[in-house]
Amino acid sequence: MKVVVLGAGIIGVSTAWYLLEQGHEVIVVDRQKDAALETSFANGAQISVSFCEPWANAGAPFKVAKWLLRDDSPLLFRPKLDPKQWIWGLSFLTQCTTAAFERNVEQLVQLGRYSHASHKVLAAKTGIEFERLERGILHFFSSQADFEAGAAGAEVMRRHGVDRRVLNREEVLKVEPALAAFGANIHGGTFTPSDESGDAKVFTQKLAQLCQARGAQFLWEHDVLALSRQGDAIDQVQIASLLTGAKQNLKADAFVAAMGSYTPALVKPLGEFLNIYPAKGYSATLKLKKPEAASVVSLLDDTRKIAISRLGDSIRIAGTAELVGFDTNLNSPTAKVRCDALVRRYEELFPGVADLSERNYWTGLRPSTPTNIPYIGRSRKASNLWINAGHGTLGWTHGAGSGLALAELMAGRRPEMDFTFYGPKA
């Protein structure tokens, strides 16, 4: 087939790769100059099967209410006159039960396992280097109550077959000795040795280059304007050059919508509703003054809900979520508070290790669903339109598997995992 993939983040490029593997002709469209320049650009760098608990759980409503007035809170919800935000929020509340939490965890673990296996094969086959560290992910806790809750969460993950181990303080410091300066504040942790970390932007851009070498066409700096439907199928997509304004229509046998938070607006005119809302996330990337004193194991700081990952001679601190719509401003008072909080926390954990004079801040819109489960499958409104969107904070974790799974579905095969794919009911 001839397939047009809309979006060149980790999800779109992974999908393009696996479609090429199956012998299809592939065109990828993106409004940026290169792959992975939006949501995949500077994320937390973790490939985390173990830490995939949905945001929605029994305690979430109370925490969100407590955080409402704090600009530096891990999850910031600022109500707006936005029906999409309210629909998403009300749907989120319906998922804040123990039964829904368990059900959603099972789905995310299934996709995570499948994706991590796919990623390992893909990395080995391509030989892409992306500051990869296969050292696991260490989640540490700064209070006894949080540690006990974390241990209970680890038990949930173990029930689903994830090797997430509960550690005392001494065991935490043995896994990552660089935490010694903060050690007195650590009450324990959990550790999954099979998880890993690496630079999603570097990986995605190199994979895009390999796709091009295999014959894929990338139309950079082109805006996706609209899908055109004839009967029960999409016959073309209209795009426009951001450099010249020239419009063109791309015809194909199949189309893939992988535009992150912007996917719902693209498919809405077809009558397709995707409950995806952008969660504004932040990161800071710092050069290391003392690389020998910095952590090498990828970390999760439970108190601040941030990820810390080593990328060569730099460190990436990422986290927080802000449900404020399509705002990517880094200069607002709230954004400055949240960015500064990331760096301040790193300095508390690792005093004097990073160069604080050059702070590379980033923000991106994570395409989040109320369940944290993405939409992967065939459109309910057009027989040749496929959806691969809504991965939230787990796009890097689920990228390879989501791309492979969608390519398999498009070939009429059932991916080898117990996952509820999106699409028309049989």
CSV table of C-alpha atoms in Angstrom, one decimal:
chain,number,residue,atom,x,y,z
A,1,MET,CA,0.0,0.0,0.0
A,2,LYS,CA,0.8,3.7,-0.1
A,3,VAL,CA,0.5,5.0,3.4
A,4,VAL,CA,0.7,8.6,4.6
A,5,VAL,CA,1.7,9.0,8.3
A,6,LEU,CA,0.8,12.3,9.9
A,7,GLY,CA,3.2,13.2,12.6
A,8,ALA,CA,7.0,12.5,13.1
A,9,GLY,CA,7.4,12.0,16.8
A,10,ILE,CA,8.5,8.7,18.2
A,11,ILE,CA,5.0,7.2,17.5
A,12,GLY,CA,4.8,8.4,13.9
A,13,VAL,CA,8.4,7.5,13.0
A,14,SER,CA,8.1,4.1,14.7
A,15,THR,CA,5.0,3.4,12.7
A,16,ALA,CA,6.7,4.5,9.5
A,17,TRP,CA,9.6,2.1,10.2
A,18,TYR,CA,7.4,-0.9,10.7
A,19,LEU,CA,5.3,-0.1,7.6
A,20,LEU,CA,8.5,0.0,5.6
A,21,GLU,CA,9.4,-3.3,7.0
A,22,GLN,CA,6.2,-4.7,5.5
A,23,GLY,CA,7.1,-3.3,2.1
A,24,HIS,CA,4.7,-0.4,2.0
A,25,GLU,CA,5.4,3.0,0.3
A,26,VAL,CA,5.5,5.6,3.1
A,27,ILE,CA,5.1,9.4,3.2
A,28,VAL,CA,5.5,11.2,6.6
A,29,VAL,CA,4.2,14.7,7.1
A,30,ASP,CA,5.3,17.0,10.0
A,31,ARG,CA,5.2,20.7,10.6
A,32,GLN,CA,8.7,20.8,12.1
A,33,LYS,CA,12.1,20.8,10.3
A,34,ASP,CA,13.0,17.4,11.7
A,35,ALA,CA,11.6,14.5,13.7
A,36,ALA,CA,10.9,14.6,17.4
A,37,LEU,CA,10.9,18.4,17.8
A,38,GLU,CA,7.7,18.6,19.9
A,39,THR,CA,6.6,16.1,22.5
A,40,SER,CA,9.5,13.7,21.9
A,41,PHE,CA,12.1,16.4,22.1
A,42,ALA,CA,13.3,16.5,25.8
A,43,ASN,CA,11.2,14.1,27.8
A,44,GLY,CA,12.2,12.2,30.9
A,45,ALA,CA,14.3,9.7,28.8
A,46,GLN,CA,12.9,6.7,30.6
A,47,ILE,CA,11.7,3.4,29.0
A,48,SER,CA,9.7,2.4,31.9
A,49,VAL,CA,7.5,-0.8,31.9
A,50,SER,CA,7.6,-0.8,35.7
A,51,PHE,CA,6.3,2.7,36.4
A,52,CYS,CA,3.2,2.9,34.3
A,53,GLU,CA,0.5,3.4,36.9
A,54,PRO,CA,-2.3,5.5,35.6
A,55,TRP,CA,-2.7,9.0,37.1
A,56,ALA,CA,-6.3,8.1,38.0
A,57,ASN,CA,-6.4,6.2,41.3
A,58,ALA,CA,-8.5,6.3,44.4
A,59,GLY,CA,-6.4,9.0,46.0
A,60,ALA,CA,-5.9,11.2,43.0
A,61,PRO,CA,-8.9,13.6,43.5
A,62,PHE,CA,-7.7,14.5,46.9
A,63,LYS,CA,-4.2,15.1,45.8
A,64,VAL,CA,-5.3,17.2,42.8
A,65,ALA,CA,-7.6,19.3,45.1
A,66,LYS,CA,-4.6,19.9,47.5
A,67,TRP,CA,-2.4,20.9,44.6
A,68,LEU,CA,-4.8,23.4,43.0
A,69,LEU,CA,-3.2,26.5,44.4
A,70,ARG,CA,0.4,25.5,44.1
A,71,ASP,CA,2.3,26.6,41.0
A,72,ASP,CA,5.0,24.0,41.7
A,73,SER,CA,2.6,21.1,42.3
A,74,PRO,CA,3.3,17.8,40.4
A,75,LEU,CA,-0.2,17.9,38.7
A,76,LEU,CA,-1.7,21.3,38.2
A,77,PHE,CA,-5.3,21.6,37.1
A,78,ARG,CA,-6.5,25.1,36.3
A,79,PRO,CA,-10.2,25.0,35.3
A,80,LYS,CA,-10.9,26.9,32.1
A,81,LEU,CA,-14.0,27.6,30.0
A,82,ASP,CA,-13.0,24.6,27.8
A,83,PRO,CA,-15.6,21.8,27.3
A,84,LYS,CA,-12.8,19.4,26.3
A,85,GLN,CA,-11.0,20.0,29.6
A,86,TRP,CA,-14.2,19.3,31.6
A,87,ILE,CA,-15.1,16.2,29.6
A,88,TRP,CA,-11.6,14.9,30.1
A,89,GLY,CA,-11.7,15.8,33.8
A,90,LEU,CA,-15.0,14.1,34.5
A,91,SER,CA,-13.9,11.0,32.6
A,92,PHE,CA,-10.7,11.0,34.7
A,93,LEU,CA,-12.8,11.0,37.9
A,94,THR,CA,-14.7,7.9,36.7
A,95,GLN,CA,-11.3,6.1,36.5
A,96,CYS,CA,-10.4,6.9,40.1
A,97,THR,CA,-11.5,3.6,41.5
A,98,THR,CA,-9.5,0.6,42.6
A,99,ALA,CA,-11.1,-1.6,39.9
A,100,ALA,CA,-10.5,0.9,37.1
A,101,PHE,CA,-6.9,1.3,38.3
A,102,GLU,CA,-6.2,-2.4,38.2
A,103,ARG,CA,-7.8,-2.8,34.8
A,104,ASN,CA,-5.8,0.1,33.4
A,105,VAL,CA,-2.5,-1.1,34.9
A,106,GLU,CA,-3.0,-4.5,33.2
A,107,GLN,CA,-3.4,-2.8,29.8
A,108,LEU,CA,-0.4,-0.6,30.2
A,109,VAL,CA,1.8,-3.4,31.4
A,110,GLN,CA,0.8,-5.5,28.4
A,111,LEU,CA,1.6,-2.7,26.0
A,112,GLY,CA,4.8,-1.8,27.9
A,113,ARG,CA,6.2,-5.3,27.8
A,114,TYR,CA,5.4,-5.8,24.1
A,115,SER,CA,6.9,-2.4,23.3
A,116,HIS,CA,10.1,-2.9,25.3
A,117,ALA,CA,10.7,-6.2,23.6
A,118,SER,CA,10.1,-4.5,20.2
A,119,HIS,CA,12.4,-1.6,21.2
A,120,LYS,CA,15.2,-4.0,22.1
A,121,VAL,CA,15.0,-5.8,18.7
A,122,LEU,CA,14.8,-2.5,16.9
A,123,ALA,CA,17.8,-1.0,18.7
A,124,ALA,CA,19.8,-4.1,18.0
A,125,LYS,CA,18.8,-4.3,14.3
A,126,THR,CA,19.5,-0.6,13.6
A,127,GLY,CA,22.5,-0.1,15.8
A,128,ILE,CA,21.3,3.4,16.7
A,129,GLU,CA,23.2,5.0,19.6
A,130,PHE,CA,21.1,7.2,21.8
A,131,GLU,CA,22.9,7.5,25.2
A,132,ARG,CA,21.3,4.3,26.2
A,133,LEU,CA,21.7,3.0,29.7
A,134,GLU,CA,20.3,-0.4,30.6
A,135,ARG,CA,20.7,0.2,34.4
A,136,GLY,CA,17.1,-0.1,35.4
A,137,ILE,CA,14.9,2.6,37.1
A,138,LEU,CA,15.1,3.4,40.8
A,139,HIS,CA,12.1,5.0,42.5
A,140,PHE,CA,12.9,6.5,45.9
A,141,PHE,CA,10.7,7.9,48.7
A,142,SER,CA,11.2,10.7,51.1
A,143,SER,CA,8.6,9.7,53.7
A,144,GLN,CA,7.6,6.5,55.4
A,145,ALA,CA,4.0,6.9,54.3
A,146,ASP,CA,5.0,7.4,50.6
A,147,PHE,CA,7.3,4.4,50.9
A,148,GLU,CA,4.6,2.2,52.1
A,149,ALA,CA,2.3,3.3,49.3
A,150,GLY,CA,5.1,2.7,46.9
A,151,ALA,CA,5.6,-0.8,48.2
A,152,ALA,CA,1.9,-1.5,47.7
A,153,GLY,CA,2.2,-0.2,44.2
A,154,ALA,CA,5.1,-2.5,43.6
A,155,GLU,CA,3.0,-5.4,44.7
A,156,VAL,CA,0.4,-4.5,42.1
A,157,MET,CA,3.0,-4.5,39.4
A,158,ARG,CA,4.4,-7.8,40.5
A,159,ARG,CA,0.9,-9.3,40.3
A,160,HIS,CA,1.1,-8.4,36.6
A,161,GLY,CA,4.5,-10.0,36.1
A,162,VAL,CA,6.8,-6.9,36.5
A,163,ASP,CA,9.9,-7.4,38.5
A,164,ARG,CA,9.6,-4.3,40.7
A,165,ARG,CA,11.6,-4.9,43.9
A,166,VAL,CA,11.1,-3.1,47.2
A,167,LEU,CA,14.4,-1.8,48.8
A,168,ASN,CA,15.3,-0.3,52.1
A,169,ARG,CA,17.5,2.8,52.4
A,170,GLU,CA,20.8,0.9,52.3
A,171,GLU,CA,19.7,-1.1,49.3
A,172,VAL,CA,18.6,2.1,47.5
A,173,LEU,CA,22.1,3.6,48.1
A,174,LYS,CA,23.8,0.4,46.9
A,175,VAL,CA,21.9,0.6,43.6
A,176,GLU,CA,22.7,4.3,43.2
A,177,PRO,CA,25.6,5.5,45.4
A,178,ALA,CA,25.3,9.0,44.0
A,179,LEU,CA,22.3,9.6,46.3
A,180,ALA,CA,24.5,9.4,49.4
A,181,ALA,CA,24.3,13.1,50.1
A,182,PHE,CA,20.5,12.9,50.3
A,183,GLY,CA,20.5,9.4,51.9
A,184,ALA,CA,19.3,10.4,55.3
A,185,ASN,CA,16.1,11.6,53.7
A,186,ILE,CA,15.3,8.4,51.9
A,187,HIS,CA,12.9,5.9,53.5
A,188,GLY,CA,13.2,3.3,50.9
A,189,GLY,CA,12.6,2.6,47.2
A,190,THR,CA,11.5,0.3,44.4
A,191,PHE,CA,13.8,-0.9,41.6
A,192,THR,CA,13.2,-2.6,38.3
A,193,PRO,CA,16.5,-3.7,36.8
A,194,SER,CA,15.0,-4.5,33.3
A,195,ASP,CA,14.0,-0.8,32.6
A,196,GLU,CA,16.3,1.5,30.8
A,197,SER,CA,16.8,5.1,29.6
A,198,GLY,CA,18.0,7.0,26.6
A,199,ASP,CA,17.5,10.1,24.4
A,200,ALA,CA,14.2,9.8,22.6
A,201,LYS,CA,14.9,12.7,20.3
A,202,VAL,CA,18.2,11.3,19.1
A,203,PHE,CA,16.7,7.8,18.6
A,204,THR,CA,13.7,9.1,16.7
A,205,GLN,CA,15.8,11.4,14.4
A,206,LYS,CA,18.2,8.6,13.6
A,207,LEU,CA,15.3,6.2,12.9
A,208,ALA,CA,13.8,8.8,10.6
A,209,GLN,CA,17.0,9.0,8.7
A,210,LEU,CA,17.0,5.2,8.3
A,211,CYS,CA,13.4,5.4,7.1
A,212,GLN,CA,14.5,7.9,4.5
A,213,ALA,CA,17.4,5.7,3.4
A,214,ARG,CA,14.8,2.9,2.9
A,215,GLY,CA,12.7,5.1,0.6
A,216,ALA,CA,10.3,6.9,2.9
A,217,GLN,CA,9.5,10.5,1.9
A,218,PHE,CA,9.4,13.1,4.6
A,219,LEU,CA,7.6,16.3,4.0
A,220,TRP,CA,9.0,18.6,6.6
A,221,GLU,CA,7.6,22.0,7.5
A,222,HIS,CA,4.1,21.1,6.2
A,223,ASP,CA,0.9,21.7,8.2
A,224,VAL,CA,-1.8,19.1,8.1
A,225,LEU,CA,-5.0,20.9,7.2
A,226,ALA,CA,-7.8,18.4,6.7
A,227,LEU,CA,-8.7,14.9,5.8
A,228,SER,CA,-11.2,14.4,3.0
A,229,ARG,CA,-13.6,11.5,3.1
A,230,GLN,CA,-15.3,9.8,0.1
A,231,GLY,CA,-17.9,7.2,1.2
A,232,ASP,CA,-16.5,5.3,4.1
A,233,ALA,CA,-12.8,6.0,3.4
A,234,ILE,CA,-10.3,8.8,3.4
A,235,ASP,CA,-9.3,9.6,-0.2
A,236,GLN,CA,-6.8,12.4,0.5
A,237,VAL,CA,-5.2,14.7,3.1
A,238,GLN,CA,-4.7,18.4,2.4
A,239,ILE,CA,-1.4,19.8,3.6
A,240,ALA,CA,0.3,23.2,3.2
A,241,SER,CA,3.9,24.3,3.1
A,242,LEU,CA,4.8,26.5,6.1
A,243,LEU,CA,7.5,28.1,3.9
A,244,THR,CA,5.5,29.0,0.8
A,245,GLY,CA,1.9,28.5,1.8
A,246,ALA,CA,1.4,26.2,-1.2
A,247,LYS,CA,-1.3,23.6,-0.6
A,248,GLN,CA,-1.4,20.1,-2.0
A,249,ASN,CA,-3.5,17.0,-1.6
A,250,LEU,CA,-1.9,13.6,-0.8
A,251,LYS,CA,-3.7,10.6,-2.0
A,252,ALA,CA,-3.0,7.2,-0.5
A,253,ASP,CA,-4.4,3.7,0.3
A,254,ALA,CA,-4.2,4.3,4.0
A,255,PHE,CA,-3.6,7.2,6.5
A,256,VAL,CA,-2.2,7.1,10.0
A,257,ALA,CA,-3.0,9.9,12.5
A,258,ALA,CA,-0.1,10.2,14.9
A,259,MET,CA,-0.1,13.9,15.8
A,260,GLY,CA,-0.1,13.6,19.6
A,261,SER,CA,-2.4,16.2,21.3
A,262,TYR,CA,-3.4,17.6,17.9
A,263,THR,CA,-4.9,14.3,16.7
A,264,PRO,CA,-8.5,14.8,18.1
A,265,ALA,CA,-8.9,18.1,16.2
A,266,LEU,CA,-7.9,16.4,12.9
A,267,VAL,CA,-10.4,13.6,13.2
A,268,LYS,CA,-13.3,15.5,14.8
A,269,PRO,CA,-14.7,16.7,11.4
A,270,LEU,CA,-15.2,13.0,10.6
A,271,GLY,CA,-17.3,12.6,13.7
A,272,GLU,CA,-14.6,10.8,15.5
A,273,PHE,CA,-14.2,11.6,19.2
A,274,LEU,CA,-10.8,11.0,20.9
A,275,ASN,CA,-10.7,11.9,24.6
A,276,ILE,CA,-7.1,13.2,24.5
A,277,TYR,CA,-6.2,16.4,26.4
A,278,PRO,CA,-2.7,18.0,26.4
A,279,ALA,CA,-0.8,17.8,29.7
A,280,LYS,CA,2.0,20.4,29.7
A,281,GLY,CA,5.2,18.8,30.9
A,282,TYR,CA,8.5,20.4,31.7
A,283,SER,CA,12.2,19.4,31.7
A,284,ALA,CA,15.6,20.9,32.4
A,285,THR,CA,18.8,19.6,30.8
A,286,LEU,CA,22.0,20.5,32.6
A,287,LYS,CA,25.6,19.9,31.8
A,288,LEU,CA,27.5,18.1,34.6
A,289,LYS,CA,30.3,19.8,36.4
A,290,LYS,CA,31.2,16.6,38.2
A,291,PRO,CA,30.1,13.7,36.0
A,292,GLU,CA,31.8,11.2,38.3
A,293,ALA,CA,29.4,12.3,41.1
A,294,ALA,CA,26.2,12.1,39.1
A,295,SER,CA,23.7,9.3,39.0
A,296,VAL,CA,23.8,6.7,36.2
A,297,VAL,CA,20.7,4.8,37.2
A,298,SER,CA,17.6,6.5,36.0
A,299,LEU,CA,15.6,7.8,38.9
A,300,LEU,CA,12.1,8.7,40.0
A,301,ASP,CA,11.7,11.1,42.9
A,302,ASP,CA,8.3,10.3,44.4
A,303,THR,CA,8.0,13.5,46.4
A,304,ARG,CA,8.3,15.8,43.4
A,305,LYS,CA,7.0,13.3,40.8
A,306,ILE,CA,10.1,13.9,38.6
A,307,ALA,CA,12.3,11.7,36.5
A,308,ILE,CA,16.1,12.1,36.5
A,309,SER,CA,18.1,10.5,33.7
A,310,ARG,CA,21.8,10.6,32.7
A,311,LEU,CA,22.4,11.4,29.1
A,312,GLY,CA,26.2,11.3,28.6
A,313,ASP,CA,27.7,14.3,30.3
A,314,SER,CA,24.3,15.9,30.8
A,315,ILE,CA,21.4,15.3,33.2
A,316,ARG,CA,17.7,15.5,32.3
A,317,ILE,CA,15.2,16.4,35.0
A,318,ALA,CA,11.6,16.1,33.8
A,319,GLY,CA,8.2,16.0,35.2
A,320,THR,CA,5.0,17.8,36.4
A,321,ALA,CA,1.8,18.0,34.4
A,322,GLU,CA,-0.3,21.1,33.8
A,323,LEU,CA,-3.8,20.7,32.4
A,324,VAL,CA,-4.1,24.2,30.8
A,325,GLY,CA,-4.8,23.5,27.2
A,326,PHE,CA,-2.4,24.1,24.3
A,327,ASP,CA,0.0,26.4,26.1
A,328,THR,CA,3.7,25.9,25.4
A,329,ASN,CA,4.9,29.2,27.0
A,330,LEU,CA,8.0,28.9,29.0
A,331,ASN,CA,8.0,32.6,30.1
A,332,SER,CA,4.8,32.8,32.2
A,333,PRO,CA,5.2,33.1,36.0
A,334,THR,CA,3.8,29.6,36.5
A,335,ALA,CA,6.2,28.1,33.9
A,336,LYS,CA,9.2,29.9,35.5
A,337,VAL,CA,8.2,28.5,39.0
A,338,ARG,CA,7.9,25.0,37.6
A,339,CYS,CA,11.2,25.1,35.7
A,340,ASP,CA,13.1,26.5,38.7
A,341,ALA,CA,11.6,23.9,40.9
A,342,LEU,CA,13.1,21.1,38.7
A,343,VAL,CA,16.6,22.5,39.0
A,344,ARG,CA,16.3,23.4,42.7
A,345,ARG,CA,15.2,19.8,43.5
A,346,TYR,CA,18.2,18.4,41.6
A,347,GLU,CA,20.5,20.6,43.5
A,348,GLU,CA,19.0,19.4,46.8
A,349,LEU,CA,19.6,15.8,45.7
A,350,PHE,CA,23.0,16.3,44.1
A,351,PRO,CA,24.6,19.5,45.5
A,352,GLY,CA,27.3,21.0,43.2
A,353,VAL,CA,27.1,18.2,40.6
A,354,ALA,CA,25.5,20.1,37.8
A,355,ASP,CA,26.4,23.4,36.1
A,356,LEU,CA,23.4,25.6,36.9
A,357,SER,CA,24.7,28.5,34.8
A,358,GLU,CA,23.3,27.0,31.6
A,359,ARG,CA,19.8,25.7,32.0
A,360,ASN,CA,18.1,24.3,28.9
A,361,TYR,CA,14.4,24.3,29.7
A,362,TRP,CA,11.7,22.7,27.6
A,363,THR,CA,8.0,22.2,27.6
A,364,GLY,CA,5.9,19.9,25.6
A,365,LEU,CA,2.3,18.7,25.4
A,366,ARG,CA,1.8,15.1,26.4
A,367,PRO,CA,-1.3,13.7,24.7
A,368,SER,CA,-3.1,12.3,27.7
A,369,THR,CA,-6.2,10.1,28.0
A,370,PRO,CA,-8.1,9.8,31.3
A,371,THR,CA,-7.0,6.1,31.6
A,372,ASN,CA,-3.4,6.8,30.3
A,373,ILE,CA,-4.1,4.1,27.7
A,374,PRO,CA,-3.5,5.2,24.1
A,375,TYR,CA,-5.7,4.9,21.1
A,376,ILE,CA,-4.2,2.3,18.7
A,377,GLY,CA,-6.3,0.9,15.9
A,378,ARG,CA,-8.6,1.6,13.0
A,379,SER,CA,-10.8,4.7,12.9
A,380,ARG,CA,-14.5,4.2,13.7
A,381,LYS,CA,-15.4,6.7,10.9
A,382,ALA,CA,-13.2,5.8,8.0
A,383,SER,CA,-12.1,2.3,7.0
A,384,ASN,CA,-8.6,3.3,5.8
A,385,LEU,CA,-7.7,5.7,8.6
A,386,TRP,CA,-5.7,4.5,11.6
A,387,ILE,CA,-5.1,6.1,14.9
A,388,ASN,CA,-1.9,6.0,17.0
A,389,ALA,CA,-2.2,8.7,19.6
A,390,GLY,CA,-2.8,9.5,23.3
A,391,HIS,CA,0.3,8.0,24.8
A,392,GLY,CA,0.7,10.7,27.5
A,393,THR,CA,4.0,10.5,29.4
A,394,LEU,CA,4.7,7.0,28.0
A,395,GLY,CA,5.3,7.8,24.4
A,396,TRP,CA,9.0,6.8,24.6
A,397,THR,CA,8.2,3.7,26.6
A,398,HIS,CA,5.4,2.6,24.2
A,399,GLY,CA,6.8,4.0,20.9
A,400,ALA,CA,8.2,0.9,19.3
A,401,GLY,CA,5.4,-1.4,20.3
A,402,SER,CA,2.7,1.0,19.3
A,403,GLY,CA,4.3,1.4,15.8
A,404,LEU,CA,4.7,-2.4,15.4
A,405,ALA,CA,1.2,-3.1,16.7
A,406,LEU,CA,-0.4,-0.7,14.3
A,407,ALA,CA,1.5,-2.0,11.4
A,408,GLU,CA,0.4,-5.5,12.3
A,409,LEU,CA,-3.2,-4.4,12.6
A,410,MET,CA,-3.0,-2.7,9.2
A,411,ALA,CA,-1.8,-6.0,7.8
A,412,GLY,CA,-4.8,-7.8,9.2
A,413,ARG,CA,-2.8,-9.6,12.0
A,414,ARG,CA,-3.5,-9.5,15.7
A,415,PRO,CA,-0.4,-8.3,17.7
A,416,GLU,CA,0.8,-10.8,20.3
A,417,MET,CA,-0.4,-9.1,23.4
A,418,ASP,CA,-3.6,-9.0,25.5
A,419,PHE,CA,-4.5,-5.3,24.7
A,420,THR,CA,-7.8,-3.7,23.9
A,421,PHE,CA,-7.2,-2.0,20.5
A,422,TYR,CA,-9.3,0.9,19.3
A,423,GLY,CA,-11.6,0.5,16.4
A,424,PRO,CA,-15.1,-0.6,15.2
A,425,LYS,CA,-16.8,-3.2,17.3
A,426,ALA,CA,-16.9,-6.6,15.5
